[in-house]
Tab-separated table of C-alpha atoms in Angstrom:
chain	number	residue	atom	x	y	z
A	1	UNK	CA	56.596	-43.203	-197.298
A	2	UNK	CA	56.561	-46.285	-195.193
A	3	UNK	CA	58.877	-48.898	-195.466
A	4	UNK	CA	58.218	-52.612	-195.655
A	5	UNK	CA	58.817	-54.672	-193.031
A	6	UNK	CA	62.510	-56.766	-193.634
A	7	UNK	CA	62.118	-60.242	-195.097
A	8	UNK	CA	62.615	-63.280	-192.754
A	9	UNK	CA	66.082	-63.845	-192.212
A	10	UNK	CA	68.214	-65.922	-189.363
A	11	UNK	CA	69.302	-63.392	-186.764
A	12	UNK	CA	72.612	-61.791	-187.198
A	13	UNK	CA	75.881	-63.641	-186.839
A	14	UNK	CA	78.082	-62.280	-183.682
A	15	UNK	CA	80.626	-61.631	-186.655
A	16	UNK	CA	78.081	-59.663	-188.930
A	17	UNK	CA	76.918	-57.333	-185.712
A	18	UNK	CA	80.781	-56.372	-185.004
A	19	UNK	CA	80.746	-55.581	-189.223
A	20	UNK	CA	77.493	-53.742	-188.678
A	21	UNK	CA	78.899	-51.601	-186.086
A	22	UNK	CA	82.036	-51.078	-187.480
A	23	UNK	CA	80.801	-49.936	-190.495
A	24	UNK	CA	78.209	-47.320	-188.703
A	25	UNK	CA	81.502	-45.793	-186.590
A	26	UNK	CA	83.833	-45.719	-189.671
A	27	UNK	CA	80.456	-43.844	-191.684
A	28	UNK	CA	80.104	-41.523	-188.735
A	29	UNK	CA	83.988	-40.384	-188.932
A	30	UNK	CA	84.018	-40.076	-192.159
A	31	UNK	CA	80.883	-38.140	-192.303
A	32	UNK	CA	81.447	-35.653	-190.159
A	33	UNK	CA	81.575	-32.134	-191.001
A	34	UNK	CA	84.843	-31.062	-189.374
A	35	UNK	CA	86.159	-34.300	-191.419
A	36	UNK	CA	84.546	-32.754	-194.416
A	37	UNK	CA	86.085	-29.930	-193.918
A	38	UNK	CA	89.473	-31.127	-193.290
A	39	UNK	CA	89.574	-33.014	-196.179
A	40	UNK	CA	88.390	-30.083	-198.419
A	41	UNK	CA	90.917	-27.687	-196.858
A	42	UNK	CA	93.705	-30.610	-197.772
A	43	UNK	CA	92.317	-30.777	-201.679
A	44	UNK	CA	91.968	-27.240	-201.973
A	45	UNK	CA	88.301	-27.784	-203.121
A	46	UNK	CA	85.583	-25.460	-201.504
A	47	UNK	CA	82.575	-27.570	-202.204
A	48	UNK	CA	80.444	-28.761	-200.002
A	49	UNK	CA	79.353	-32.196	-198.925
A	50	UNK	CA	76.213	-32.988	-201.609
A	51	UNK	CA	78.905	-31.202	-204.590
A	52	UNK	CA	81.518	-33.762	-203.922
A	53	UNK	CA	79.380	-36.489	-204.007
A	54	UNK	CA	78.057	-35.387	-206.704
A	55	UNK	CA	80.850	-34.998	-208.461
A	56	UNK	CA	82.176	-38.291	-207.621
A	57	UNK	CA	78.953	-40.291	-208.986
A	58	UNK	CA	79.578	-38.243	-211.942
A	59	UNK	CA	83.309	-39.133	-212.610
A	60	UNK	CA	82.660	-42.650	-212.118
A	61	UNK	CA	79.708	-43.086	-214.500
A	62	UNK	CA	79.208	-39.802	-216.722
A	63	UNK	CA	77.198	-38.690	-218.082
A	64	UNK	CA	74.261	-38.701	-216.369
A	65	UNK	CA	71.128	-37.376	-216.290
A	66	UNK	CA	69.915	-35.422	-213.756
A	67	UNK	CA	67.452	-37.809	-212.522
A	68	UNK	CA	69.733	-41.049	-213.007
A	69	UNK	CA	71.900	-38.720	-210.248
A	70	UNK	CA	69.219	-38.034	-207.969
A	71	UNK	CA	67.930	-42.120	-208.134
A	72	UNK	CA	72.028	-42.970	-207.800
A	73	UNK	CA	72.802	-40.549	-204.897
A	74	UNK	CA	69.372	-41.565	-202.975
A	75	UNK	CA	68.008	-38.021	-203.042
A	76	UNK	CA	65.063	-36.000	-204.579
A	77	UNK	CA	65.596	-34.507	-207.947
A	78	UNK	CA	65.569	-31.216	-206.499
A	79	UNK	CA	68.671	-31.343	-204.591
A	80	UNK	CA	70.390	-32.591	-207.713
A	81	UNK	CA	69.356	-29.609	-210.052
A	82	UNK	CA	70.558	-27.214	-206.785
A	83	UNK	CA	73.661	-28.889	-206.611
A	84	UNK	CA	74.212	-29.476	-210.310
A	85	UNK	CA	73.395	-25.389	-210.557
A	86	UNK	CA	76.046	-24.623	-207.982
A	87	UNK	CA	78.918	-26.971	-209.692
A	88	UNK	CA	77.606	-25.333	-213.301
A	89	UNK	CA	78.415	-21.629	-211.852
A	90	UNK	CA	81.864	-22.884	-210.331
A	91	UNK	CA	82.611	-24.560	-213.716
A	92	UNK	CA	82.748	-27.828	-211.953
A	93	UNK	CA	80.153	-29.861	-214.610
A	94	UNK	CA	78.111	-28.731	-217.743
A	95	UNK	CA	75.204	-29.986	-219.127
A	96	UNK	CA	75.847	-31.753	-222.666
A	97	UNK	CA	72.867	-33.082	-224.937
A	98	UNK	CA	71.848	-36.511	-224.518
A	99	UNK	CA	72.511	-38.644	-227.272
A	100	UNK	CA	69.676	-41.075	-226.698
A	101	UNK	CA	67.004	-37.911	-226.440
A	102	UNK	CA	68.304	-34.492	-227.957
A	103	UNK	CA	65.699	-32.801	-225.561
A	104	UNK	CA	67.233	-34.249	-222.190
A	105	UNK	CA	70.635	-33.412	-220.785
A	106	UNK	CA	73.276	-35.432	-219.027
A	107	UNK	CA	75.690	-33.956	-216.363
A	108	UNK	CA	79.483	-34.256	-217.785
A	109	UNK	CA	82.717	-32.873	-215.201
A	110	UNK	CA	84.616	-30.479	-216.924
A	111	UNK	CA	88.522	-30.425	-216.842
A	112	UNK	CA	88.384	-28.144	-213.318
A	113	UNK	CA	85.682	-30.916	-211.892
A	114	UNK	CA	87.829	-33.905	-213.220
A	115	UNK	CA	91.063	-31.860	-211.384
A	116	UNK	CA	88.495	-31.358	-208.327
A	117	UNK	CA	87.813	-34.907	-208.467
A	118	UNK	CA	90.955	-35.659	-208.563
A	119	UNK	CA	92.139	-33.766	-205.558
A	120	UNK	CA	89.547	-34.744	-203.187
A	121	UNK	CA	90.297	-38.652	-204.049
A	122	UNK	CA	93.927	-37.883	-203.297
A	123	UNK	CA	93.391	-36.380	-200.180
A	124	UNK	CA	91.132	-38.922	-198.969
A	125	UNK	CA	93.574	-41.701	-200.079
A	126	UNK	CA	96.540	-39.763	-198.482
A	127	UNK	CA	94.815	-39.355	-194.975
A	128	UNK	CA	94.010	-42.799	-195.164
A	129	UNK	CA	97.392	-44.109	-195.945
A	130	UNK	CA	97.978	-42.261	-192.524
A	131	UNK	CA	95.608	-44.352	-190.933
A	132	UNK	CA	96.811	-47.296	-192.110
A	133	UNK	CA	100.488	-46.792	-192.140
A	134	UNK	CA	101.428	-49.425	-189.909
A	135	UNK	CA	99.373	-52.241	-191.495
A	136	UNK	CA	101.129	-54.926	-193.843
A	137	UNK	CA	100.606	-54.627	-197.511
A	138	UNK	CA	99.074	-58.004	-197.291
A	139	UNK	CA	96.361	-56.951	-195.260
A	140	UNK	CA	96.091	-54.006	-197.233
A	141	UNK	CA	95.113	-56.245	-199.743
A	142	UNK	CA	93.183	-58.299	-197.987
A	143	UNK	CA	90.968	-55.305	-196.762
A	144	UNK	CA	90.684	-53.793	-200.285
A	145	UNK	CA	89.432	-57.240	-201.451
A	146	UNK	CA	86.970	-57.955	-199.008
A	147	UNK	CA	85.463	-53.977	-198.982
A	148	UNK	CA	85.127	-54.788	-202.912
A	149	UNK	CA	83.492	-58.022	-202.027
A	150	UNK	CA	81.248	-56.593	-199.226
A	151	UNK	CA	80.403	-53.805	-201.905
A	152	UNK	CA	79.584	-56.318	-204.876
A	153	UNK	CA	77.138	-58.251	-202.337
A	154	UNK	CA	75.812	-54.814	-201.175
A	155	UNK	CA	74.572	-53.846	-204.518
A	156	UNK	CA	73.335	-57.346	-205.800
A	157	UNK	CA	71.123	-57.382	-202.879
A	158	UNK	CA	69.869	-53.329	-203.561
A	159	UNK	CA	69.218	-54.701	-207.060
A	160	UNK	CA	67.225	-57.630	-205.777
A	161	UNK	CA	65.397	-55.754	-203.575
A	162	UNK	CA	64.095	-53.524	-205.472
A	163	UNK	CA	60.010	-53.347	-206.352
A	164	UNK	CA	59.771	-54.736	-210.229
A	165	UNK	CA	63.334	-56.109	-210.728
A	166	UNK	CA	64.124	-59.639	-211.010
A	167	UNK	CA	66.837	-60.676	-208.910
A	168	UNK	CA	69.733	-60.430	-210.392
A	169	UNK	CA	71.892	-62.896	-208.446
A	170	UNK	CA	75.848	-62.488	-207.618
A	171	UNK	CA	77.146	-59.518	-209.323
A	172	UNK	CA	80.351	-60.661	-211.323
A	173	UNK	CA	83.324	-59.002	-209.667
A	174	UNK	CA	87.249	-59.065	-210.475
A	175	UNK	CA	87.764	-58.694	-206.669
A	176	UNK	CA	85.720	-61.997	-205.191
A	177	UNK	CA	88.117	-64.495	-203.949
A	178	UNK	CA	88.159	-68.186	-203.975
């Protein structure tokens, strides 16, 4: 599938290359299968990589339907009904009917997926507190704020760019400042 060339824009800001870079090496880290694996070993949960993030796209929007996962996660349907299959066997998610269409199915966690959930957030959140243990809670805040921010503009520009949707300008955000 090819992809269309990028719009005309200035050339990046010296600031917005050091973001740009940061951002790949802090992906990368966290990315990483030993990382993965750490952090699994610290939650107790023995699910791979695609089950945890599917598992976290549920908890944060369920239900869903399988395909709503698949467009959400940016991967083929497929990999969703694997990985939806695997969680189902581990009693991690079950399939409830849709109320919209009693012939579809959405994706719901169960109480051992919401625990699962719960666990791997924890874990993540504890490691990072590690990390960040000698930073000020003030720039805690700051940080948290502008990653919201930096989110917010992320997904108003997805939204914009995609093929048949109007642009939806600024997406309204409790976390923007000033």
């Amino acid at each position: 599938m090819p992809t269309e060339p990028l719009p005309a824009v200035p050339a990046a800001t010296p600031e917005v290359v050091e973001i740009e870079r940061a951002l790949t090496r802090i992906t990368y880290l966290s990315t990483r299968a030993r990382q993965h694996e750490r952090l699994m070993a610290l939650a107790g949960v023995p699910l791979d990589r695609a089950a945890v993030a599917l598992l976290r796209q549920v908890a944060d929007s369920e239900p869903l339907r399988p395909g709503e996962l698949a467009q959400r996660l940016g991967v083929e349907a497929s990999h969703v009904t694997r990985t939806v299959q695997q969680l189902q066997r581990s009693g991690h998610v079950t399939r409830v009917p849709d109320p919209d269409d009693r012939r579809a199915q959405r994706i719901e966690l169960t109480d051992a997926g919401r625990a699962a959930v719960d666990r791997v957030r924890d874990a993540g959140a504890r490691g990072m507190q590690l990390a960040l243990n000698d930073w000020e809670p003030e720039q805690l805040r700051e940080l948290a704020t502008l990653f919201h921010r930096m989110v917010d503009d992320f997904l108003a520009y997805a939204v914009e760019d995609e093929p048949g949707q109007e642009a939806a300008g600024p997406v309204p955000s409790a976390h923007r400042t000033g």
